[in-house]
PDB file of C-alpha atoms and ligand atoms in Angstrom:
ATOM      1  CA  UNK H   6      -0.087  -0.107  -0.016  1.00 84.00           C
ATOM      2  CA  UNK H   7       1.201   3.571  -0.780  1.00 87.00           C
ATOM      3  CA  UNK H   8       0.709   5.106   2.595  1.00 93.00           C
ATOM      4  CA  UNK H   9       1.096   9.025   1.660  1.00 90.00           C
ATOM      5  CA  UNK H  10      -2.219  10.750   1.891  1.00 89.00           C
ATOM      6  CA  UNK H  11      -3.988   7.512   2.782  1.00 95.00           C
ATOM      7  CA  UNK H  12      -7.103   7.322   5.218  1.00 97.00           C
ATOM      8  CA  UNK H  13      -6.792   4.808   8.013  1.00 98.00           C
ATOM      9  CA  UNK H  14     -10.260   3.632   8.660  1.00 98.00           C
ATOM     10  CA  UNK H  15     -10.493  -0.049   9.272  1.00 98.00           C
ATOM     11  CA  UNK H  16      -7.773  -2.698   9.922  1.00 97.00           C
ATOM     12  CA  UNK H  17      -9.374  -4.759   7.281  1.00 96.00           C
ATOM     13  CA  UNK H  18      -8.042  -2.439   4.784  1.00 96.00           C
ATOM     14  CA  UNK H  19      -4.445  -3.455   5.454  1.00 97.00           C
ATOM     15  CA  UNK H  20      -2.726  -6.550   3.986  1.00 97.00           C
ATOM     16  CA  UNK H  21      -0.268  -8.426   5.997  1.00 97.00           C
ATOM     17  CA  UNK H  22       2.537  -6.705   4.460  1.00 97.00           C
ATOM     18  CA  UNK H  23       1.166  -3.383   5.196  1.00 97.00           C
ATOM     19  CA  UNK H  24       1.070  -4.172   8.933  1.00 98.00           C
ATOM     20  CA  UNK H  25       4.588  -5.446   8.966  1.00 98.00           C
ATOM     21  CA  UNK H  26       5.752  -2.516   6.990  1.00 97.00           C
ATOM     22  CA  UNK H  27       4.393  -0.175   9.537  1.00 97.00           C
ATOM     23  CA  UNK H  28       5.769  -2.122  12.464  1.00 98.00           C
ATOM     24  CA  UNK H  29       9.001  -1.877  10.733  1.00 97.00           C
ATOM     25  CA  UNK H  30       9.095   1.997  10.388  1.00 97.00           C
ATOM     26  CA  UNK H  31       7.827   2.038  13.978  1.00 98.00           C
ATOM     27  CA  UNK H  32      10.919   0.151  15.162  1.00 98.00           C
ATOM     28  CA  UNK H  33      12.985   2.717  13.254  1.00 97.00           C
ATOM     29  CA  UNK H  34      11.191   5.616  15.035  1.00 97.00           C
ATOM     30  CA  UNK H  35      11.708   3.935  18.458  1.00 97.00           C
ATOM     31  CA  UNK H  36      15.519   3.845  17.822  1.00 95.00           C
ATOM     32  CA  UNK H  37      15.730   7.479  16.524  1.00 96.00           C
ATOM     33  CA  UNK H  38      13.791  10.245  14.786  1.00 96.00           C
ATOM     34  CA  UNK H  39      14.144  13.636  13.381  1.00 96.00           C
ATOM     35  CA  UNK H  40      12.376  16.015  15.662  1.00 96.00           C
ATOM     36  CA  UNK H  41      11.830  18.517  12.754  1.00 97.00           C
ATOM     37  CA  UNK H  42      10.261  15.780  10.245  1.00 97.00           C
ATOM     38  CA  UNK H  43       6.765  17.157  10.519  1.00 97.00           C
ATOM     39  CA  UNK H  44       7.717  20.744  11.014  1.00 97.00           C
ATOM     40  CA  UNK H  45       5.009  23.045   9.485  1.00 97.00           C
ATOM     41  CA  UNK H  46       2.278  20.275   9.407  1.00 98.00           C
ATOM     42  CA  UNK H  47      -0.960  20.483  11.550  1.00 98.00           C
ATOM     43  CA  UNK H  48      -2.696  17.693  13.009  1.00 98.00           C
ATOM     44  CA  UNK H  49      -6.458  18.179  14.128  1.00 98.00           C
ATOM     45  CA  UNK H  50      -7.860  16.046  16.721  1.00 98.00           C
ATOM     46  CA  UNK H  51     -11.572  15.886  16.856  1.00 98.00           C
ATOM     47  CA  UNK H  52     -12.818  13.613  19.757  1.00 98.00           C
ATOM     48  CA  UNK H  53     -16.575  13.349  20.029  1.00 97.00           C
ATOM     49  CA  UNK H  54     -15.920  10.823  22.659  1.00 97.00           C
ATOM     50  CA  UNK H  55     -13.937  10.705  25.862  1.00 97.00           C
ATOM     51  CA  UNK H  56     -10.174   9.703  25.403  1.00 97.00           C
ATOM     52  CA  UNK H  57      -6.936   9.864  27.213  1.00 97.00           C
ATOM     53  CA  UNK H  58      -4.275   7.704  25.670  1.00 98.00           C
ATOM     54  CA  UNK H  59      -5.505   7.828  22.001  1.00 98.00           C
ATOM     55  CA  UNK H  60      -5.825  11.658  21.867  1.00 98.00           C
ATOM     56  CA  UNK H  61      -2.683  12.478  24.035  1.00 98.00           C
ATOM     57  CA  UNK H  62      -0.520   9.979  22.345  1.00 98.00           C
ATOM     58  CA  UNK H  63      -1.513  11.167  18.806  1.00 98.00           C
ATOM     59  CA  UNK H  64      -0.674  14.884  20.206  1.00 98.00           C
ATOM     60  CA  UNK H  65       2.675  13.685  21.732  1.00 98.00           C
ATOM     61  CA  UNK H  66       3.594  12.034  18.508  1.00 98.00           C
ATOM     62  CA  UNK H  67       3.006  15.216  16.326  1.00 98.00           C
ATOM     63  CA  UNK H  68       4.844  17.296  18.936  1.00 98.00           C
ATOM     64  CA  UNK H  69       7.842  15.088  19.135  1.00 98.00           C
ATOM     65  CA  UNK H  70       8.166  15.322  15.279  1.00 97.00           C
ATOM     66  CA  UNK H  71       7.845  19.059  15.404  1.00 97.00           C
ATOM     67  CA  UNK H  72       4.214  19.353  14.011  1.00 98.00           C
ATOM     68  CA  UNK H  73       1.464  21.277  15.700  1.00 98.00           C
ATOM     69  CA  UNK H  74      -1.956  20.066  17.211  1.00 98.00           C
ATOM     70  CA  UNK H  75      -5.356  21.660  17.235  1.00 98.00           C
ATOM     71  CA  UNK H  76      -8.735  20.171  17.979  1.00 97.00           C
ATOM     72  CA  UNK H  77     -11.283  19.598  20.554  1.00 97.00           C
ATOM     73  CA  UNK H  78     -12.001  17.025  23.090  1.00 96.00           C
ATOM     74  CA  UNK H  79     -15.303  17.797  23.946  1.00 93.00           C
ATOM     75  CA  UNK H  80     -18.016  18.428  21.158  1.00 94.00           C
ATOM     76  CA  UNK H  81     -20.297  20.338  23.615  1.00 94.00           C
ATOM     77  CA  UNK H  82     -17.785  23.359  23.594  1.00 91.00           C
ATOM     78  CA  UNK H  83     -18.064  23.310  19.685  1.00 93.00           C
ATOM     79  CA  UNK H  84     -20.699  24.304  16.988  1.00 93.00           C
ATOM     80  CA  UNK H  85     -21.722  20.726  17.154  1.00 92.00           C
ATOM     81  CA  UNK H  86     -23.677  21.622  20.220  1.00 92.00           C
ATOM     82  CA  UNK H  87     -25.633  24.244  17.906  1.00 94.00           C
ATOM     83  CA  UNK H  88     -26.380  21.573  15.497  1.00 94.00           C
ATOM     84  CA  UNK H  89     -23.677  21.493  13.086  1.00 95.00           C
ATOM     85  CA  UNK H  90     -23.563  18.383  11.163  1.00 96.00           C
ATOM     86  CA  UNK H  91     -20.330  16.200  11.055  1.00 96.00           C
ATOM     87  CA  UNK H  92     -19.906  16.974   7.141  1.00 95.00           C
ATOM     88  CA  UNK H  93     -19.554  20.684   7.989  1.00 96.00           C
ATOM     89  CA  UNK H  94     -17.308  20.192  10.828  1.00 97.00           C
ATOM     90  CA  UNK H  95     -14.932  18.247   8.580  1.00 97.00           C
ATOM     91  CA  UNK H  96     -15.215  20.612   5.772  1.00 97.00           C
ATOM     92  CA  UNK H  97     -14.012  23.356   8.005  1.00 97.00           C
ATOM     93  CA  UNK H  98     -11.390  21.453   9.883  1.00 98.00           C
ATOM     94  CA  UNK H  99     -10.000  20.235   6.481  1.00 98.00           C
ATOM     95  CA  UNK H 100      -9.144  23.866   5.747  1.00 98.00           C
ATOM     96  CA  UNK H 101      -7.281  24.281   9.152  1.00 98.00           C
ATOM     97  CA  UNK H 102      -5.193  21.283   9.132  1.00 98.00           C
ATOM     98  CA  UNK H 103      -3.094  18.613   6.915  1.00 98.00           C
ATOM     99  CA  UNK H 104      -4.418  15.399   8.861  1.00 98.00           C
ATOM    100  CA  UNK H 105      -7.415  14.689  11.153  1.00 98.00           C
ATOM    101  CA  UNK H 106      -7.534  12.097  13.997  1.00 98.00           C
ATOM    102  CA  UNK H 107     -11.349  11.473  14.731  1.00 98.00           C
ATOM    103  CA  UNK H 108     -13.166   9.614  17.341  1.00 98.00           C
ATOM    104  CA  UNK H 109     -17.008   9.300  17.224  1.00 98.00           C
ATOM    105  CA  UNK H 110     -19.800   7.385  18.827  1.00 97.00           C
ATOM    106  CA  UNK H 111     -21.272   6.087  15.346  1.00 97.00           C
ATOM    107  CA  UNK H 112     -20.032   3.211  13.559  1.00 98.00           C
ATOM    108  CA  UNK H 113     -19.065   4.067  10.095  1.00 98.00           C
ATOM    109  CA  UNK H 114     -18.437   7.718  10.799  1.00 98.00           C
ATOM    110  CA  UNK H 115     -14.807   7.669   9.917  1.00 98.00           C
ATOM    111  CA  UNK H 116     -15.431   6.226   6.581  1.00 98.00           C
ATOM    112  CA  UNK H 117     -18.346   8.766   6.129  1.00 97.00           C
ATOM    113  CA  UNK H 118     -15.749  11.655   7.066  1.00 97.00           C
ATOM    114  CA  UNK H 119     -13.015  10.263   4.737  1.00 98.00           C
ATOM    115  CA  UNK H 120     -15.305  10.226   1.754  1.00 96.00           C
ATOM    116  CA  UNK H 121     -15.831  14.072   2.356  1.00 92.00           C
ATOM    117  CA  UNK H 122     -12.432  15.108   3.364  1.00 97.00           C
ATOM    118  CA  UNK H 123      -9.399  16.010   0.931  1.00 96.00           C
ATOM    119  CA  UNK H 124      -6.906  15.369   3.722  1.00 97.00           C
ATOM    120  CA  UNK H 125      -6.224  12.139   5.416  1.00 98.00           C
ATOM    121  CA  UNK H 126      -8.614  10.816   8.053  1.00 98.00           C
ATOM    122  CA  UNK H 127      -7.437   8.509  10.912  1.00 98.00           C
ATOM    123  CA  UNK H 128     -10.222   6.498  12.778  1.00 98.00           C
ATOM    124  CA  UNK H 129      -9.387   6.705  16.508  1.00 98.00           C
ATOM    125  CA  UNK H 130     -12.444   4.595  17.040  1.00 98.00           C
ATOM    126  CA  UNK H 131     -15.856   4.758  15.657  1.00 98.00           C
ATOM    127  CA  UNK H 132     -18.732   3.339  17.773  1.00 98.00           C
ATOM    128  CA  UNK H 133     -18.090  -0.422  18.256  1.00 98.00           C
ATOM    129  CA  UNK H 134     -16.943  -0.701  14.921  1.00 98.00           C
ATOM    130  CA  UNK H 135     -13.076  -0.391  14.673  1.00 98.00           C
ATOM    131  CA  UNK H 136      -9.984   1.150  16.248  1.00 98.00           C
ATOM    132  CA  UNK H 137      -7.096   0.283  13.727  1.00 98.00           C
ATOM    133  CA  UNK H 138      -4.433   2.511  15.385  1.00 98.00           C
ATOM    134  CA  UNK H 139      -5.006   0.679  18.855  1.00 98.00           C
ATOM    135  CA  UNK H 140      -4.438  -2.693  16.977  1.00 98.00           C
ATOM    136  CA  UNK H 141      -1.190  -1.243  15.308  1.00 98.00           C
ATOM    137  CA  UNK H 142       0.321  -0.548  18.925  1.00 98.00           C
ATOM    138  CA  UNK H 143      -1.105  -4.035  20.046  1.00 99.00           C
ATOM    139  CA  UNK H 144       0.657  -5.737  17.329  1.00 98.00           C
ATOM    140  CA  UNK H 145       3.925  -3.708  17.761  1.00 98.00           C
ATOM    141  CA  UNK H 146       3.682  -4.701  21.626  1.00 98.00           C
ATOM    142  CA  UNK H 147       3.213  -8.439  20.616  1.00 98.00           C
ATOM    143  CA  UNK H 148       6.132  -8.431  18.128  1.00 98.00           C
ATOM    144  CA  UNK H 149       8.431  -6.698  20.909  1.00 98.00           C
ATOM    145  CA  UNK H 150       7.409  -9.267  23.531  1.00 98.00           C
ATOM    146  CA  UNK H 151       7.477 -12.244  21.659  1.00 98.00           C
ATOM    147  CA  UNK H 152       9.910 -11.635  18.996  1.00 98.00           C
ATOM    148  CA  UNK H 153       7.155 -12.843  16.469  1.00 98.00           C
ATOM    149  CA  UNK H 154       3.514 -12.324  15.526  1.00 98.00           C
ATOM    150  CA  UNK H 155       2.865 -15.771  14.088  1.00 98.00           C
ATOM    151  CA  UNK H 156       1.016 -18.827  15.832  1.00 96.00           C
ATOM    152  CA  UNK H 157       0.231 -17.297  19.114  1.00 98.00           C
ATOM    153  CA  UNK H 158      -2.719 -18.332  21.477  1.00 98.00           C
ATOM    154  CA  UNK H 159      -4.665 -15.418  22.505  1.00 98.00           C
ATOM    155  CA  UNK H 160      -7.584 -15.151  24.798  1.00 98.00           C
ATOM    156  CA  UNK H 161      -9.884 -11.979  24.554  1.00 98.00           C
ATOM    157  CA  UNK H 162     -11.825 -11.414  27.652  1.00 98.00           C
ATOM    158  CA  UNK H 163     -14.690  -9.169  28.475  1.00 98.00           C
ATOM    159  CA  UNK H 164     -16.935  -7.233  26.428  1.00 98.00           C
ATOM    160  CA  UNK H 165     -16.416  -8.692  22.851  1.00 98.00           C
ATOM    161  CA  UNK H 166     -19.671  -7.359  21.635  1.00 98.00           C
ATOM    162  CA  UNK H 167     -19.128  -3.547  22.094  1.00 98.00           C
ATOM    163  CA  UNK H 168     -15.205  -3.665  22.268  1.00 98.00           C
ATOM    164  CA  UNK H 169     -13.841  -2.167  19.089  1.00 98.00           C
ATOM    165  CA  UNK H 170     -10.078  -2.940  20.014  1.00 98.00           C
ATOM    166  CA  UNK H 171     -10.995  -6.608  20.056  1.00 98.00           C
ATOM    167  CA  UNK H 172     -12.734  -6.430  16.571  1.00 98.00           C
ATOM    168  CA  UNK H 173      -9.818  -4.632  15.077  1.00 98.00           C
ATOM    169  CA  UNK H 174      -7.025  -6.931  16.677  1.00 98.00           C
ATOM    170  CA  UNK H 175      -8.884 -10.046  15.923  1.00 98.00           C
ATOM    171  CA  UNK H 176      -8.997  -9.472  12.389  1.00 98.00           C
ATOM    172  CA  UNK H 177      -5.347  -8.343  12.240  1.00 98.00           C
ATOM    173  CA  UNK H 178      -4.201 -11.487  13.879  1.00 98.00           C
ATOM    174  CA  UNK H 179      -5.899 -13.784  11.664  1.00 97.00           C
ATOM    175  CA  UNK H 180      -2.913 -12.739   9.183  1.00 97.00           C
ATOM    176  CA  UNK H 181      -0.482 -14.415  11.600  1.00 98.00           C
ATOM    177  CA  UNK H 182      -2.484 -17.533  12.192  1.00 96.00           C
ATOM    178  CA  UNK H 183      -3.469 -16.921  15.811  1.00 97.00           C
ATOM    179  CA  UNK H 184      -5.713 -19.219  17.801  1.00 98.00           C
ATOM    180  CA  UNK H 185      -8.164 -17.309  19.452  1.00 98.00           C
ATOM    181  CA  UNK H 186     -10.061 -18.047  22.543  1.00 98.00           C
ATOM    182  CA  UNK H 187     -13.149 -15.697  23.073  1.00 98.00           C
ATOM    183  CA  UNK H 188     -14.156 -15.478  26.530  1.00 98.00           C
ATOM    184  CA  UNK H 189     -17.421 -13.361  27.475  1.00 98.00           C
ATOM    185  CA  UNK H 190     -20.636 -13.395  29.163  1.00 98.00           C
ATOM    186  CA  UNK H 191     -23.229 -14.926  26.470  1.00 98.00           C
ATOM    187  CA  UNK H 192     -24.680 -11.547  26.261  1.00 97.00           C
ATOM    188  CA  UNK H 193     -21.393 -10.014  25.104  1.00 98.00           C
ATOM    189  CA  UNK H 194     -20.140 -12.553  22.689  1.00 98.00           C
ATOM    190  CA  UNK H 195     -18.032 -11.541  19.422  1.00 98.00           C
ATOM    191  CA  UNK H 196     -20.411 -10.340  16.698  1.00 98.00           C
ATOM    192  CA  UNK H 197     -21.506 -12.844  14.185  1.00 98.00           C
ATOM    193  CA  UNK H 198     -19.981 -10.808  11.398  1.00 96.00           C
ATOM    194  CA  UNK H 199     -16.339 -10.908  12.901  1.00 97.00           C
ATOM    195  CA  UNK H 200     -16.565 -14.678  13.449  1.00 98.00           C
ATOM    196  CA  UNK H 201     -17.731 -15.139   9.960  1.00 98.00           C
ATOM    197  CA  UNK H 202     -14.779 -13.363   8.784  1.00 96.00           C
ATOM    198  CA  UNK H 203     -12.462 -15.567  10.862  1.00 97.00           C
ATOM    199  CA  UNK H 204     -14.110 -18.606   9.503  1.00 98.00           C
ATOM    200  CA  UNK H 205     -13.333 -17.456   5.888  1.00 96.00           C
ATOM    201  CA  UNK H 206      -9.662 -16.967   6.966  1.00 95.00           C
ATOM    202  CA  UNK H 207      -9.762 -20.626   8.345  1.00 96.00           C
ATOM    203  CA  UNK H 208      -8.963 -19.218  11.903  1.00 97.00           C
ATOM    204  CA  UNK H 209      -9.247 -21.582  14.845  1.00 96.00           C
ATOM    205  CA  UNK H 210     -11.182 -20.157  17.572  1.00 98.00           C
ATOM    206  CA  UNK H 211     -13.389 -21.060  20.531  1.00 98.00           C
ATOM    207  CA  UNK H 212     -15.940 -19.231  22.677  1.00 98.00           C
ATOM    208  CA  UNK H 213     -16.933 -19.796  26.147  1.00 98.00           C
ATOM    209  CA  UNK H 214     -17.510 -17.824  29.336  1.00 97.00           C
ATOM    210  CA  UNK H 215     -15.112 -19.340  31.781  1.00 97.00           C
ATOM    211  CA  UNK H 216     -11.529 -17.956  31.814  1.00 97.00           C
ATOM    212  CA  UNK H 217     -10.156 -20.562  33.982  1.00 95.00           C
ATOM    213  CA  UNK H 218     -10.793 -23.476  31.838  1.00 96.00           C
ATOM    214  CA  UNK H 219      -8.594 -21.813  28.799  1.00 97.00           C
ATOM    215  CA  UNK H 220      -5.901 -19.739  30.785  1.00 97.00           C
ATOM    216  CA  UNK H 221      -3.250 -22.224  30.616  1.00 96.00           C
ATOM    217  CA  UNK H 222      -3.218 -22.318  26.888  1.00 96.00           C
ATOM    218  CA  UNK H 223      -2.720 -18.887  26.515  1.00 98.00           C
ATOM    219  CA  UNK H 224       0.455 -16.788  25.378  1.00 98.00           C
ATOM    220  CA  UNK H 225      -1.818 -13.540  25.564  1.00 98.00           C
ATOM    221  CA  UNK H 226      -4.331 -12.714  27.899  1.00 98.00           C
ATOM    222  CA  UNK H 227      -6.189  -9.605  26.246  1.00 98.00           C
ATOM    223  CA  UNK H 228      -8.387  -8.319  29.096  1.00 98.00           C
ATOM    224  CA  UNK H 229     -11.167  -5.511  28.253  1.00 98.00           C
ATOM    225  CA  UNK H 230     -13.377  -3.269  30.075  1.00 98.00           C
ATOM    226  CA  UNK H 231     -17.357  -3.753  30.103  1.00 98.00           C
ATOM    227  CA  UNK H 232     -18.423  -1.009  27.871  1.00 97.00           C
ATOM    228  CA  UNK H 233     -20.703   0.692  30.137  1.00 97.00           C
ATOM    229  CA  UNK H 234     -21.717   3.365  27.795  1.00 96.00           C
ATOM    230  CA  UNK H 235     -22.660   1.424  24.944  1.00 97.00           C
ATOM    231  CA  UNK H 236     -25.443  -0.477  26.786  1.00 97.00           C
ATOM    232  CA  UNK H 237     -29.058   0.568  25.847  1.00 96.00           C
ATOM    233  CA  UNK H 238     -30.182  -0.754  29.218  1.00 96.00           C
ATOM    234  CA  UNK H 239     -28.193   0.521  32.335  1.00 96.00           C
ATOM    235  CA  UNK H 240     -29.799  -2.346  34.186  1.00 97.00           C
ATOM    236  CA  UNK H 241     -28.077  -4.893  31.706  1.00 96.00           C
ATOM    237  CA  UNK H 242     -24.728  -3.321  32.515  1.00 97.00           C
ATOM    238  CA  UNK H 243     -25.309  -3.470  36.442  1.00 97.00           C
ATOM    239  CA  UNK H 244     -25.863  -7.359  35.926  1.00 96.00           C
ATOM    240  CA  UNK H 245     -22.760  -7.768  33.934  1.00 97.00           C
ATOM    241  CA  UNK H 246     -20.127  -5.344  35.544  1.00 95.00           C
ATOM    242  CA  UNK H 247     -17.360  -7.336  37.467  1.00 95.00           C
ATOM    243  CA  UNK H 248     -17.919 -10.501  35.708  1.00 96.00           C
ATOM    244  CA  UNK H 249     -14.299 -10.946  35.139  1.00 98.00           C
ATOM    245  CA  UNK H 250     -11.477  -9.851  37.650  1.00 97.00           C
ATOM    246  CA  UNK H 251      -8.076 -10.986  37.420  1.00 97.00           C
ATOM    247  CA  UNK H 252      -5.421 -10.361  40.051  1.00 98.00           C
ATOM    248  CA  UNK H 253      -1.947 -11.394  41.173  1.00 98.00           C
ATOM    249  CA  UNK H 254      -2.950 -14.558  42.751  1.00 97.00           C
ATOM    250  CA  UNK H 255      -4.822 -15.669  39.458  1.00 97.00           C
ATOM    251  CA  UNK H 256      -1.580 -14.783  37.461  1.00 97.00           C
ATOM    252  CA  UNK H 257       0.592 -16.820  39.804  1.00 96.00           C
ATOM    253  CA  UNK H 258      -1.290 -19.972  38.558  1.00 93.00           C
ATOM    254  CA  UNK H 259      -0.860 -19.125  34.948  1.00 95.00           C
ATOM    255  CA  UNK H 260       2.039 -20.435  32.548  1.00 94.00           C
ATOM    256  CA  UNK H 261       5.176 -18.630  32.679  1.00 94.00           C
ATOM    257  CA  UNK H 262       5.502 -16.540  29.382  1.00 96.00           C
ATOM    258  CA  UNK H 263       1.923 -15.353  29.558  1.00 98.00           C
ATOM    259  CA  UNK H 264       1.452 -11.679  28.811  1.00 98.00           C
ATOM    260  CA  UNK H 265      -1.472  -9.680  30.092  1.00 98.00           C
ATOM    261  CA  UNK H 266      -2.560  -6.771  27.560  1.00 98.00           C
ATOM    262  CA  UNK H 267      -5.385  -4.500  27.998  1.00 98.00           C
ATOM    263  CA  UNK H 268      -6.276  -1.465  25.748  1.00 98.00           C
ATOM    264  CA  UNK H 269      -7.005   0.504  28.907  1.00 98.00           C
ATOM    265  CA  UNK H 270      -9.032   2.265  30.828  1.00 98.00           C
ATOM    266  CA  UNK H 271      -9.558  -0.619  33.211  1.00 98.00           C
ATOM    267  CA  UNK H 272     -12.246  -0.569  35.487  1.00 97.00           C
ATOM    268  CA  UNK H 273     -12.562  -3.545  37.814  1.00 95.00           C
ATOM    269  CA  UNK H 274     -11.387  -6.388  35.486  1.00 98.00           C
ATOM    270  CA  UNK H 275      -7.812  -6.171  36.066  1.00 98.00           C
ATOM    271  CA  UNK H 276      -6.481  -5.444  39.612  1.00 98.00           C
ATOM    272  CA  UNK H 277      -3.542  -3.047  40.308  1.00 98.00           C
ATOM    273  CA  UNK H 278      -1.979  -6.144  42.102  1.00 98.00           C
ATOM    274  CA  UNK H 279      -0.928  -7.330  38.666  1.00 98.00           C
ATOM    275  CA  UNK H 280       1.083  -4.055  37.947  1.00 98.00           C
ATOM    276  CA  UNK H 281       4.836  -4.546  38.027  1.00 95.00           C
ATOM    277  CA  UNK H 282       4.568  -8.425  37.607  1.00 97.00           C
ATOM    278  CA  UNK H 283       6.723  -9.647  34.638  1.00 97.00           C
ATOM    279  CA  UNK H 284       3.202 -10.664  32.779  1.00 98.00           C
ATOM    280  CA  UNK H 285       1.829  -7.197  32.902  1.00 98.00           C
ATOM    281  CA  UNK H 286       2.556  -5.238  29.837  1.00 98.00           C
ATOM    282  CA  UNK H 287      -0.281  -3.075  29.433  1.00 98.00           C
ATOM    283  CA  UNK H 288       1.527   0.351  30.463  1.00 98.00           C
ATOM    284  CA  UNK H 289       4.286  -0.568  28.001  1.00 98.00           C
ATOM    285  CA  UNK H 290       1.502  -1.136  25.483  1.00 98.00           C
ATOM    286  CA  UNK H 291      -0.020   2.296  26.069  1.00 98.00           C
ATOM    287  CA  UNK H 292       3.358   3.910  25.735  1.00 98.00           C
ATOM    288  CA  UNK H 293       4.201   2.100  22.390  1.00 98.00           C
ATOM    289  CA  UNK H 294       1.221   4.145  21.169  1.00 98.00           C
ATOM    290  CA  UNK H 295       3.455   7.308  20.615  1.00 98.00           C
ATOM    291  CA  UNK H 296       6.104   5.417  18.559  1.00 98.00           C
ATOM    292  CA  UNK H 297       3.580   3.692  16.445  1.00 98.00           C
ATOM    293  CA  UNK H 298       1.670   6.885  16.005  1.00 98.00           C
ATOM    294  CA  UNK H 299       4.834   8.862  15.165  1.00 98.00           C
ATOM    295  CA  UNK H 300       5.549   6.344  12.226  1.00 98.00           C
ATOM    296  CA  UNK H 301       2.127   6.447  10.952  1.00 98.00           C
ATOM    297  CA  UNK H 302       1.797  10.352  10.965  1.00 98.00           C
ATOM    298  CA  UNK H 303       4.861  10.300   9.038  1.00 97.00           C
ATOM    299  CA  UNK H 304       3.648   7.879   6.687  1.00 97.00           C
ATOM    300  CA  UNK H 305       0.667   9.416   5.907  1.00 97.00           C
ATOM    301  CA  UNK H 306       2.187  13.062   5.787  1.00 97.00           C
ATOM    302  CA  UNK H 307       5.541  12.426   4.008  1.00 86.00           C
ATOM    303  CA  UNK H 308       6.850  10.037   1.685  1.00 74.00           C
ATOM    304  CA  UNK H 309       9.104   7.733   3.752  1.00 78.00           C
ATOM    305  CA  UNK H 310      11.501   5.816   1.893  1.00 69.00           C
ATOM    306  CA  UNK H 311      10.366   2.094   1.716  1.00 58.00           C
ATOM    307  CA  UNK H 312      13.802   0.073   2.075  1.00 56.00           C
ATOM    308  CA  UNK H 313      11.929  -3.309   1.905  1.00 51.00           C
ATOM    309  CA  UNK H 314      10.924  -2.712  -1.886  1.00 44.00           C
TER     310      UNK H 314
HETATM  311  C1  NCD O 415     -10.306   1.864  24.050  1.00 67.38           C
HETATM  312  C2  NCD O 415     -11.517   2.491  23.162  1.00 67.38           C
HETATM  313  O1  NCD O 415     -11.650   3.581  23.121  1.00 67.38           O
HETATM  314  O2  NCD O 415     -12.002   1.709  22.331  1.00 67.38           O
HETATM  315  N1  NCD O 415      -9.597   2.690  24.593  1.00 67.38           N
HETATM  316  C3  NCD O 415      -8.305   3.043  23.873  1.00 67.38           C
HETATM  317  O3  NCD O 415      -8.249   3.706  22.877  1.00 67.38           O
HETATM  318  N2  NCD O 415      -7.222   2.719  24.554  1.00 67.38           N
HETATM  319  C4  NCD O 415     -10.794   0.859  24.977  1.00 67.38           C
HETATM  320  C5  NCD O 415     -11.935   1.176  26.137  1.00 67.38           C
HETATM  321  O4  NCD O 415     -12.392   2.395  26.058  1.00 67.38           O
HETATM  322  O5  NCD O 415     -12.435   0.374  26.755  1.00 67.38           O
END
């Protein structure tokens, strides 16, 4: 894929080679980077939903490369609260910036924005659909920890229905022959569409609700938060919150090389007693977001020399 001026909307738009290429460039940025590379470029961050890591790591990445950042983190303080349409907001902001990172509560909003915008749009999460840049940093973290991406056993635990990070990562790992264990309450299972896609790719997976039954098979335990804000009925959330909770004692009884990941924020599914154990890599995972997003912004804004071809 030629990255310059591309939109980053869904992980399904990437081939295996595209993913590996971004990870390679990210590795280079981890070692060294030119702090003036994006001098003169402006990133707009349009966050119609709350965010800590995604927005701040994009801002940090842009700043580290000498670029500037504008944007909002609360649509209530913008003309959206006066009834301005997404289309109009995008039309205006594209005149103010060179690239847009957008998070929006509606599935498909990023694709819609990209169809309108003349500058690249990066999807920072659209409803329950996709979160492609989280997947890039997840893959980067996995590759760094295991020295490979192929043939890993990964357990996705928690809210697999509404968790967009899981939808994106499961698809990406299908390129690398992962064996997947989907562990959730019956009400929060992986969407049919995602499972059908895995069937097409001939990926082996199991579904269940009992983590302890599969924990010892896993290389990666990918914990997720129950997505409170996505539940149409708050009583349903009350019933399901707290359904998984792992702590240090639980981890002591898992296999030695297991790594625990989490896109964060965590609520009650991942106790702080796990922090600092050699199995916990979720803070490192979040920190990798800056490196990967530096690589991505550079690829989209500049023509980076591809030494692989
Ligand atoms: C995730 C998201 O927004 O989907 N957060 C993130 O970007 N790291 C996960 C979540 O909110 O649970």
